[in-house]
CSV table of C-alpha atoms and ligand atoms in Angstrom, one decimal:
chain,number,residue,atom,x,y,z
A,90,UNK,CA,-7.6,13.0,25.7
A,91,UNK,CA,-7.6,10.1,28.1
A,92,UNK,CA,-4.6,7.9,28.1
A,93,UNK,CA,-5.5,4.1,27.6
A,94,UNK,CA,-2.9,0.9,28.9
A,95,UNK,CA,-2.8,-2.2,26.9
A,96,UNK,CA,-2.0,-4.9,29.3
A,97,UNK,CA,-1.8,-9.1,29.2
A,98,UNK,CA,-0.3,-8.4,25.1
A,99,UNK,CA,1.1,-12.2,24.9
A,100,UNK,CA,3.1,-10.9,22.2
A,101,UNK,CA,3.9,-7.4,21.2
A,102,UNK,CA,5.5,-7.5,17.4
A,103,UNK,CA,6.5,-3.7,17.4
A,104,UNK,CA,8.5,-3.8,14.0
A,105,UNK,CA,11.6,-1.6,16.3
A,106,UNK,CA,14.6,-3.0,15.0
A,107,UNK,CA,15.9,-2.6,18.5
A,108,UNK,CA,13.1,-4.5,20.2
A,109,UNK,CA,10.8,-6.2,17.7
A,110,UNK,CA,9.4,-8.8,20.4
A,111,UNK,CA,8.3,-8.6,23.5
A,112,UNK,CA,6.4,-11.5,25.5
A,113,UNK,CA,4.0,-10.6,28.0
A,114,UNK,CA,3.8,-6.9,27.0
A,115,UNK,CA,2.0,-3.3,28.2
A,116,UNK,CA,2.1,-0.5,26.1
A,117,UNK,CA,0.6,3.1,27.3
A,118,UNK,CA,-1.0,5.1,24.6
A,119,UNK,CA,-1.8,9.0,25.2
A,120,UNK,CA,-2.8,12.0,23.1
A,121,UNK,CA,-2.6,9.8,19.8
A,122,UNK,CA,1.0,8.5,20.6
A,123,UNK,CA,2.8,5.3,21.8
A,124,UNK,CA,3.9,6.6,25.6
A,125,UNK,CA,5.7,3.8,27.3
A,126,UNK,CA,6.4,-0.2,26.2
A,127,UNK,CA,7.6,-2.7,28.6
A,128,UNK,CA,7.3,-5.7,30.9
A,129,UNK,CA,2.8,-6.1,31.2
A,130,UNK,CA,3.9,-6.5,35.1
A,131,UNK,CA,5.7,-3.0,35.3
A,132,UNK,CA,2.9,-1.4,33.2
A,133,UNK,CA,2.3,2.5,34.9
A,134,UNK,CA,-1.3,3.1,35.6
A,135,UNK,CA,-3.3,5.4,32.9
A,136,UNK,CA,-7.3,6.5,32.6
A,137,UNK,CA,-8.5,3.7,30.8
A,138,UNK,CA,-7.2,-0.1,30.6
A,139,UNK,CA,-7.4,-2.6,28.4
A,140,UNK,CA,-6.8,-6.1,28.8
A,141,UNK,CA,-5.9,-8.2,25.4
A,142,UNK,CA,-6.0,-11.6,27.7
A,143,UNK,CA,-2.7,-12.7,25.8
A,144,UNK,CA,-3.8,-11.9,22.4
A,145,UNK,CA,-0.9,-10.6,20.0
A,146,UNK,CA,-0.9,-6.5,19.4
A,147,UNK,CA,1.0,-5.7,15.8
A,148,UNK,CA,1.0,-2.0,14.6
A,149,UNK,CA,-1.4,-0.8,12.0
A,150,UNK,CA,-0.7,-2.4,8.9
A,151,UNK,CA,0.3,0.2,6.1
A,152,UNK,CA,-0.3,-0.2,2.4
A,153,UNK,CA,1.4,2.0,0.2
A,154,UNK,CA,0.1,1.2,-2.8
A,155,UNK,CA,-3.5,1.1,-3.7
A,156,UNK,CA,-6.1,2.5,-6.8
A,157,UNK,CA,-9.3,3.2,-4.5
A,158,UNK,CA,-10.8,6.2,-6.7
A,159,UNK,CA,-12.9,4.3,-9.6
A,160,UNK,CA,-16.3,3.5,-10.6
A,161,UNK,CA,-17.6,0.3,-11.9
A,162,UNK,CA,-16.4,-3.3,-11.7
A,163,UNK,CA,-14.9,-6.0,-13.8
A,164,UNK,CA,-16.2,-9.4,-12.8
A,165,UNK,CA,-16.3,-10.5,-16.3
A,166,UNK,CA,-12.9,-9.7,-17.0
A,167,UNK,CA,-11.7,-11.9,-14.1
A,168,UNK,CA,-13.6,-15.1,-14.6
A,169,UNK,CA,-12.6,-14.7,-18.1
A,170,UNK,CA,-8.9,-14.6,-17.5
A,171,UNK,CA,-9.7,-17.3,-14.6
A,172,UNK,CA,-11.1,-18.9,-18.0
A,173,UNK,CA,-7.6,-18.8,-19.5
A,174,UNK,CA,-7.1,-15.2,-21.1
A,175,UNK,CA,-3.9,-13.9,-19.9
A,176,UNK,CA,-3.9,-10.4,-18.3
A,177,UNK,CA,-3.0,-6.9,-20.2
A,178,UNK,CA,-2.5,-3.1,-19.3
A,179,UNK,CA,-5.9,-2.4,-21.4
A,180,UNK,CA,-8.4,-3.4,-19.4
A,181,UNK,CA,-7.5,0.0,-17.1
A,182,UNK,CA,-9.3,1.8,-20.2
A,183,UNK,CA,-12.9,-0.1,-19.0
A,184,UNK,CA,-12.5,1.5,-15.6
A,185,UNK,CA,-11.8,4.8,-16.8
A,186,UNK,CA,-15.2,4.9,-19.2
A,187,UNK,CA,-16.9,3.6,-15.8
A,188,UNK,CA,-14.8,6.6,-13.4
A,189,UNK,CA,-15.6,9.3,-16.1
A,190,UNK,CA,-19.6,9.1,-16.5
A,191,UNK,CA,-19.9,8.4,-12.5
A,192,UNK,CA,-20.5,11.9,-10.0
A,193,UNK,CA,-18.3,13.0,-7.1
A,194,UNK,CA,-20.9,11.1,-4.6
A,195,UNK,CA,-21.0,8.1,-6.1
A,196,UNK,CA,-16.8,8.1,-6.4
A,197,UNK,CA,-17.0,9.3,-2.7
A,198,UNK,CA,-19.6,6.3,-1.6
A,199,UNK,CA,-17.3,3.4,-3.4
A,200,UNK,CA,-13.7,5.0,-1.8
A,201,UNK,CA,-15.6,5.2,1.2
A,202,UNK,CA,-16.5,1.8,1.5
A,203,UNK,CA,-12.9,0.0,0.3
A,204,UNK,CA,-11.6,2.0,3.1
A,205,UNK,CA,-13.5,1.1,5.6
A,206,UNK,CA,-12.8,-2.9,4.1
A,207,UNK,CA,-9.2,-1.5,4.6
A,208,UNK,CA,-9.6,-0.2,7.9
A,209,UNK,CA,-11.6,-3.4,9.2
A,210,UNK,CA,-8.7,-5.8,8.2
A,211,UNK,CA,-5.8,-3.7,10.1
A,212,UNK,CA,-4.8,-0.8,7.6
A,213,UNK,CA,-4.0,1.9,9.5
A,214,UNK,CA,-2.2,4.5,6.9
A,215,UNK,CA,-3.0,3.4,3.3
A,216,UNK,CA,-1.9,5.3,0.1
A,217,UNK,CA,-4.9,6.2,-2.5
A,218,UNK,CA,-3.7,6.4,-6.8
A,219,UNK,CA,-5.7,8.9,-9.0
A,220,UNK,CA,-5.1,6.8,-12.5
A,221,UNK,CA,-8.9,6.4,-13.5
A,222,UNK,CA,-9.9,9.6,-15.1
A,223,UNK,CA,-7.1,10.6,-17.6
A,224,UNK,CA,-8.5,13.8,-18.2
A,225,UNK,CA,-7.3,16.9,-16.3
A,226,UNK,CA,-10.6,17.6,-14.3
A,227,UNK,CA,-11.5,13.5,-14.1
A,228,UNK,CA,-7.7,13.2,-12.3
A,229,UNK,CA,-7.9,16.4,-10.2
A,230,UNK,CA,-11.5,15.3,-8.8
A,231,UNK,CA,-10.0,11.9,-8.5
A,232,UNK,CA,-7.4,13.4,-6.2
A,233,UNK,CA,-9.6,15.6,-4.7
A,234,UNK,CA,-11.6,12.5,-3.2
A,235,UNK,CA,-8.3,10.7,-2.0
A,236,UNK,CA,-7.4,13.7,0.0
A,237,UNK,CA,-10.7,13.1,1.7
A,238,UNK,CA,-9.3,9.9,3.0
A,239,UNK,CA,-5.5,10.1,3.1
A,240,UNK,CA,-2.4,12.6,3.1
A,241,UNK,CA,-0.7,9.6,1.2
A,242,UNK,CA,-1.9,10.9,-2.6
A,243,UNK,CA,-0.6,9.8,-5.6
A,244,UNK,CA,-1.1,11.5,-9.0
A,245,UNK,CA,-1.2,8.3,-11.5
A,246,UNK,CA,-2.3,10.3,-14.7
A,247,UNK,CA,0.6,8.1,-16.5
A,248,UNK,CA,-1.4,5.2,-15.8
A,249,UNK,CA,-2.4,4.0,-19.7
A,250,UNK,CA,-2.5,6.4,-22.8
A,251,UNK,CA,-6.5,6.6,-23.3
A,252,UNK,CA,-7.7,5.9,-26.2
A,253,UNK,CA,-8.4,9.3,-27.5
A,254,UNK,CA,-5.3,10.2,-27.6
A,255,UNK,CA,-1.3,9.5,-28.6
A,256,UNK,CA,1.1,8.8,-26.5
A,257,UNK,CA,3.4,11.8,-26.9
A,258,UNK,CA,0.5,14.0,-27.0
A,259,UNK,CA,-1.0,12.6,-23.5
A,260,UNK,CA,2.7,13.1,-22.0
A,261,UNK,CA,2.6,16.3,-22.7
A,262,UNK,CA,-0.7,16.6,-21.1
A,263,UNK,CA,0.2,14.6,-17.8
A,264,UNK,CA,3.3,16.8,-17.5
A,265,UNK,CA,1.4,20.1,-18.3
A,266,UNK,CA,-2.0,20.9,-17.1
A,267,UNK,CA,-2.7,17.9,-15.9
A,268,UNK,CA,-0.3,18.2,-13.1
A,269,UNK,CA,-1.2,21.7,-12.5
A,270,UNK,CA,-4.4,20.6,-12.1
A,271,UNK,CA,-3.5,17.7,-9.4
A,272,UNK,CA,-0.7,18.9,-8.0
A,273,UNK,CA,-2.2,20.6,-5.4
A,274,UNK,CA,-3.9,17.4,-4.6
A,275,UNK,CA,-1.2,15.3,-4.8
A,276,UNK,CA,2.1,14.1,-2.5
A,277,UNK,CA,3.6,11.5,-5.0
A,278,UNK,CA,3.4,11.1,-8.4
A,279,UNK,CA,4.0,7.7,-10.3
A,280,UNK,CA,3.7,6.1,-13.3
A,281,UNK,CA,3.3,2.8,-14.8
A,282,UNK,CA,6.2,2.1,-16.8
A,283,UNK,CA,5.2,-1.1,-18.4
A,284,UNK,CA,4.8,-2.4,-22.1
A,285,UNK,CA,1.3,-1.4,-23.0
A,286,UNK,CA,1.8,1.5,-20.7
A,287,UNK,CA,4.3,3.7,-20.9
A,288,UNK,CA,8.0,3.8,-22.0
A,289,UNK,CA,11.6,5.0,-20.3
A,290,UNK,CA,11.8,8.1,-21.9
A,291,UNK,CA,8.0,9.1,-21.1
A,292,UNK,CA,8.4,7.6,-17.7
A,293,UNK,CA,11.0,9.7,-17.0
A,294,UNK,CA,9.3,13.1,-18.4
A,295,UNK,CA,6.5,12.1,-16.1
A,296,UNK,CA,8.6,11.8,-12.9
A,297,UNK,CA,11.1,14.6,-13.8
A,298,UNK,CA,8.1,16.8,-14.0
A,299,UNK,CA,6.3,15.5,-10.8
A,300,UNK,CA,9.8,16.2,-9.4
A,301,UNK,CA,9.9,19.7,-10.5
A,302,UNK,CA,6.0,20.5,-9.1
A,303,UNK,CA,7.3,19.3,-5.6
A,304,UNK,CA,5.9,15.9,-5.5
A,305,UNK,CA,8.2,12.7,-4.6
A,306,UNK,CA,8.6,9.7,-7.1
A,307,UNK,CA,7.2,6.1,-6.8
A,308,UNK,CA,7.2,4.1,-9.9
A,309,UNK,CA,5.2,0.6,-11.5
A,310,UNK,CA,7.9,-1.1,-12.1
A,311,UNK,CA,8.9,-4.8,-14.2
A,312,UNK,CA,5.2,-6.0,-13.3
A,313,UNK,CA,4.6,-8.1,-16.8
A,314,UNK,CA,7.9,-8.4,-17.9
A,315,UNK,CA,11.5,-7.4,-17.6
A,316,UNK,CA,11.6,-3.1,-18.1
A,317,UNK,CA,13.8,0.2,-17.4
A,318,UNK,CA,11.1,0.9,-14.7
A,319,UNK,CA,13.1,-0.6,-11.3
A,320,UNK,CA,16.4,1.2,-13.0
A,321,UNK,CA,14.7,4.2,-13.2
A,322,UNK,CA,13.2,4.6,-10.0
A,323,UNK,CA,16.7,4.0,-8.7
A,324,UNK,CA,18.0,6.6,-10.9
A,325,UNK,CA,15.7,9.1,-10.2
A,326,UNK,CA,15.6,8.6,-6.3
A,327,UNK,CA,11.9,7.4,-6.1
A,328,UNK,CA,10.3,6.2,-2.6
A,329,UNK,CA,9.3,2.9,-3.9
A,330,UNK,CA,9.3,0.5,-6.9
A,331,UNK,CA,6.4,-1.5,-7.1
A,332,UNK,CA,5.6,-4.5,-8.2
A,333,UNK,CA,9.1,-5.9,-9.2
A,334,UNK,CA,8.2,-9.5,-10.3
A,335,UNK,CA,10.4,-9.3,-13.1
A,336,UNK,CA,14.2,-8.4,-12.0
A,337,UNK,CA,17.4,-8.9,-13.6
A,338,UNK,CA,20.6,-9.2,-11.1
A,339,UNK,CA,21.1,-5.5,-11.8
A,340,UNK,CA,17.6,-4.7,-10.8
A,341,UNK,CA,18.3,-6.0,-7.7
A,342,UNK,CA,21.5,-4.6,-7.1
A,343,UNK,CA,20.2,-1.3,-8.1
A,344,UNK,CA,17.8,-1.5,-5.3
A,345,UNK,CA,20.2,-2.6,-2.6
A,346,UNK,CA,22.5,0.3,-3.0
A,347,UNK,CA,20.1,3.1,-3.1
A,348,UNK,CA,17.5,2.3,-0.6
A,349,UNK,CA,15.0,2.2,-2.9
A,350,UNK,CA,12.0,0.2,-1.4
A,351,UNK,CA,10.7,-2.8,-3.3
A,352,UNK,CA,7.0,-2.9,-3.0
A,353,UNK,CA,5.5,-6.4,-3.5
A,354,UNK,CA,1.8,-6.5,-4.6
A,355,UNK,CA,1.2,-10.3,-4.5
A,356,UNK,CA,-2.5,-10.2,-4.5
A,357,UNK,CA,-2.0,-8.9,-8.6
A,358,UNK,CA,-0.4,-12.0,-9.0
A,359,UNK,CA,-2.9,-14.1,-7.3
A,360,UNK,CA,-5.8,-12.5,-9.0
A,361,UNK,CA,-3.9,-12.8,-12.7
A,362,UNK,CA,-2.5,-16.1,-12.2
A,363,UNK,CA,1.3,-14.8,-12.3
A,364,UNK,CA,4.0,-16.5,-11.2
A,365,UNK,CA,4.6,-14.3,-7.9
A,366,UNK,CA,7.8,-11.7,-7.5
A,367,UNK,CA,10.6,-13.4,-5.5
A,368,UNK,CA,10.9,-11.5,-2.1
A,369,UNK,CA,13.9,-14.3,-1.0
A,370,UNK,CA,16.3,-12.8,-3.2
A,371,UNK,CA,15.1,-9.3,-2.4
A,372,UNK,CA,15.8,-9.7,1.4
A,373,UNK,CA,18.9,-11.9,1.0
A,374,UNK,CA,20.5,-8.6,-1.1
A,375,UNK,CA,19.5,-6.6,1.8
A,376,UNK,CA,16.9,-4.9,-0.5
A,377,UNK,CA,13.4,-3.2,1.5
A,378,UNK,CA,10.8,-5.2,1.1
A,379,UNK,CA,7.0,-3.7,1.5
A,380,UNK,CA,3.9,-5.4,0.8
A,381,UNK,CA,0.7,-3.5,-0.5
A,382,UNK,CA,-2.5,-4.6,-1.6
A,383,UNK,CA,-2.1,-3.0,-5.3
A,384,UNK,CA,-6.2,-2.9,-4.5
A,385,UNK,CA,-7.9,-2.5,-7.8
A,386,UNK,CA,-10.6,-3.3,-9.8
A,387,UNK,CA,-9.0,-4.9,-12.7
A,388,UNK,CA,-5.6,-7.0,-11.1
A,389,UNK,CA,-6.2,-6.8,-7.6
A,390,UNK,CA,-9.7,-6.7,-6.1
A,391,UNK,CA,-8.6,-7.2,-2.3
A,392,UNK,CA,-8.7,-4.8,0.8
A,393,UNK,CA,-6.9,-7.4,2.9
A,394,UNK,CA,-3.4,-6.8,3.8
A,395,UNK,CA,-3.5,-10.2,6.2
A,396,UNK,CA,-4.4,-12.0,2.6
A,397,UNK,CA,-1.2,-10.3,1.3
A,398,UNK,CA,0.7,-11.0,4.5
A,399,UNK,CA,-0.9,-15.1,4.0
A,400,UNK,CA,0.4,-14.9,-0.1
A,401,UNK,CA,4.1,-13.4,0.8
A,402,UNK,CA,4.8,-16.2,3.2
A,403,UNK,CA,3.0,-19.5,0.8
A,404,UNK,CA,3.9,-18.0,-2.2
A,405,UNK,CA,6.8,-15.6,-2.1
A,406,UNK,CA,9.9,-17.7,0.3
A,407,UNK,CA,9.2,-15.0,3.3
A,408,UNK,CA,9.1,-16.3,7.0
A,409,UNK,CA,5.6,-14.6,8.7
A,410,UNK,CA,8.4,-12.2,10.9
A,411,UNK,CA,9.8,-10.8,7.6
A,412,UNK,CA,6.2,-10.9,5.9
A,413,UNK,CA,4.7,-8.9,8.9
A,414,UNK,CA,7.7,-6.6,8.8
A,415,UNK,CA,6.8,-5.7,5.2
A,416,UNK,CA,3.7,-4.8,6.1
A,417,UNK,CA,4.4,-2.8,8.7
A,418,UNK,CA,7.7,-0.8,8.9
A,419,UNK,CA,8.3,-1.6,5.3
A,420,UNK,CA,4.8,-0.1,3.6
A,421,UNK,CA,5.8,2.8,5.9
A,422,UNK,CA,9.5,3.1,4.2
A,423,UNK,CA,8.0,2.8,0.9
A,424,UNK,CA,6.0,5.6,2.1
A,425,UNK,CA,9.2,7.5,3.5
A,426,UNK,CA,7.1,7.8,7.1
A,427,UNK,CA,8.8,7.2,10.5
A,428,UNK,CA,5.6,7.9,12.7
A,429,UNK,CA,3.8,4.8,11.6
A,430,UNK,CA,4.3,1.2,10.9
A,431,UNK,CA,6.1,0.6,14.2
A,432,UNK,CA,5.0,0.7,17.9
A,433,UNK,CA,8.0,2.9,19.6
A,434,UNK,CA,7.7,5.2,21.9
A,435,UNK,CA,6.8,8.4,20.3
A,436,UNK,CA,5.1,6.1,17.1
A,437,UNK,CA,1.8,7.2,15.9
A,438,UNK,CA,-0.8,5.1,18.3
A,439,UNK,CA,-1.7,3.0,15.5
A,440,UNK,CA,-1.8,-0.8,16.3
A,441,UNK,CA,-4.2,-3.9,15.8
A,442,UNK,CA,-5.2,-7.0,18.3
A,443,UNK,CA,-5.2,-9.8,17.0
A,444,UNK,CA,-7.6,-12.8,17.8
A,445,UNK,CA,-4.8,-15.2,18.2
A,446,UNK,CA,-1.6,-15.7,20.4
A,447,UNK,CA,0.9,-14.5,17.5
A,448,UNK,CA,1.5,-12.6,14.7
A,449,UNK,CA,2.3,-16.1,12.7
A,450,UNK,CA,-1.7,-16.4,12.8
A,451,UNK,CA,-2.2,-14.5,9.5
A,452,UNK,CA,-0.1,-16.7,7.6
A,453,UNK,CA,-1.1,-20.0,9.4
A,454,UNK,CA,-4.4,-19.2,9.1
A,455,UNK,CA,-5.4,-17.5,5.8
A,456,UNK,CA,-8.6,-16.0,5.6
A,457,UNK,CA,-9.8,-16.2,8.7
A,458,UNK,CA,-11.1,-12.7,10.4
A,459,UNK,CA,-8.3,-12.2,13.2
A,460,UNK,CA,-8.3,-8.7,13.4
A,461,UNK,CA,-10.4,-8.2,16.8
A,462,UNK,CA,-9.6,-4.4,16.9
A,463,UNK,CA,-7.9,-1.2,15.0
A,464,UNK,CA,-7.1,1.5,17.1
A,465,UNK,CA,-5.9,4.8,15.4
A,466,UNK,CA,-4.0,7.8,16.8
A,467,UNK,CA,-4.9,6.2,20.3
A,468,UNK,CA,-9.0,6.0,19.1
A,469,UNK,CA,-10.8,2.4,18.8
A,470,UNK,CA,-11.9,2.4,14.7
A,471,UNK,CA,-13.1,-1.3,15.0
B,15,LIG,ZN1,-0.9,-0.3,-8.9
């Protein structure tokens, strides 16, 4: 593999704790990994070189937390909430009728293209959800697609109780053959602990069980209203909690002394017209903060992690520097990964130029295309 040098980088936002800026930067990519990062003037020579004519250079953004796998769209649903109806759990069940009566190809053509949207706007290591199917062959295929994509798969069986069914008796299903079914499939499992969805006791059967097949724990959590869900993923030693609009003083603590990472999915917010989760008080408890796009045909129809990145920083009281970081590193804590989400030396080569000076661009300027390229494991995707 030829080794490529990334010269004239007018800022270099690396998301190393130990060295998160650097002005006037070079950075030597070679089979797939960051090689060397220093001074653009001491740059060493390598096979191919690329000049960014003082552009900024950000890793690959990750998003941990997105439902890719589905079939049909809701449109209606939106303008009518736009229209004033507020937004429930139950309009999941629409999706699944659409996920269940569509083939393989046709689930493999619409995953296809939201990653590509994904890929396009910076994503460089993005998390898929099953969640759409709810039957044990509907999840496993489900799953079976995401691995096309991603190592990052989530069974999401717990999603919503379909409406076939009673809650104890689809529990027993998720936990049971359900999981055998998409375990093999499947690196995380999660569950949407939510009023309307389900409660602490079947939340925790979900993850204990997930647990016990060798998967690791990420929960929905407080998204509609105050729950157990944040507590629980503490208590149980999940990855992430995501969503966490809704958080008492406990909540919060709860996150700060276990690590837990607090996912923030503002673009749910934006698309229900919710008052938006407050990342301030996160950070200022010294709490992880990611940011996903929650992408989604029902609360969350966006591919754009710059969008999120814009929302956190209007909306949510983060500066651009901490938004970025929760886009970055953080998405890849929520993830528990160390080889993406930063540019180190040894880091997966995964980073984006940026058609403007600074990072502070994709809040500054929301919704403008400033993603001029996405290079992966050292390859040009875009
Ligand atoms: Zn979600």
């Amino acid at each position: 593999m030829t080794s490529v040098v990334f010269t004239g980088i007018g800022l270099l936002y690396t998301a190393d704790p130990e060295r998160e800026e650097i002005e006037d930067a070079a950075l030597v990519v070679d089979d797939g990994l960051v090689r060397w990062i220093g001074r653009s003037a001491d740059a060493p020579p390598a096979d191919e070189r690329v000049d960014v004519e003082g552009r900024a250079v950000i890793p690959g953004f990750v998003d941990s937390h997105a439902h890719l796998v589905f079939a049909g769209d809701r449109t209606e649903e939106f303008a009518a909430r736009m229209a004033g109806r507020p937004y429930t759990a139950g309009g999941i069940r629409s999706t699944v009728a659409a996920t269940r009566r569509a083939t393989i190809p046709e689930l493999v053509s619409t995953t296809a293209l939201l990653v590509s949207e994904l890929v396009m706007q910076g994503a460089t290591t993005f998390e898929i959800k099953s969640g759409y199917g709810l039957t044990v062959e509907d999840e496993r295929r489900s799953l079976e697609i995401a691995c096309q994509f991603t190592e990052e798969t989530t069974f999401l069986g717990a999603h919503v109780v379909p409406p076939e069914t009673t809650a104890d008796d689809y529990v027993r299903l998720v936990t049971g053959p359900m999981l055998e079914a998409c375990a093999p499939y499947a690196k995380w499992v999660d569950v949407f602990c939510e009023r309307g969805a389900f409660g602490e006791e079947h939340s925790r059967e979900v993850l204990a069980a997930g647990r016990k097949a060798g998967l690791r724990l990420r929960v929905h959590a407080n998204q509609l209203g105050p729950g157990p869900g944040v507590r629980l993923a503490c208590e149980m030693g999940a990855a992430s909690a995501d969503h966490c609009t809704h958080l008492t003083d406990a909540d919060v603590d709860a996150l700060a002394a276990t690590g837990v990472v607090a996912t923030l999915l503002p673009g749910a917010e934006f698309s229900t017209r919710s008052p938006y989760p407050d990342a301030r008080r996160l950070l200022d408890a010294g709490v992880t903060v990611a940011l996903a796009t929650d992408c989604n045909p029902g609360s969350s129809f966006t591919t754009s992690m710059p969008f999120c990145v814009a929302l956190a920083v209007r909306e949510m009281g983060m500066t651009p520097l901490e938004a970025v970081r929760a886009a970055t590193r953080g998405g890849a804590r929520a993830l528990r990964r160390t080889d993406v989400g930063t540019l180190c030396v040894g880091s997966r080569a995964d980073l984006v130029i940026l058609e403007a000076p600074s990072y502070v661009h994709l809040a500054y300027r929301p919704g403008v295309p400033l993603v001029a390229e996405v290079w992966r494991t050292g390859r040009r995707l875009v």
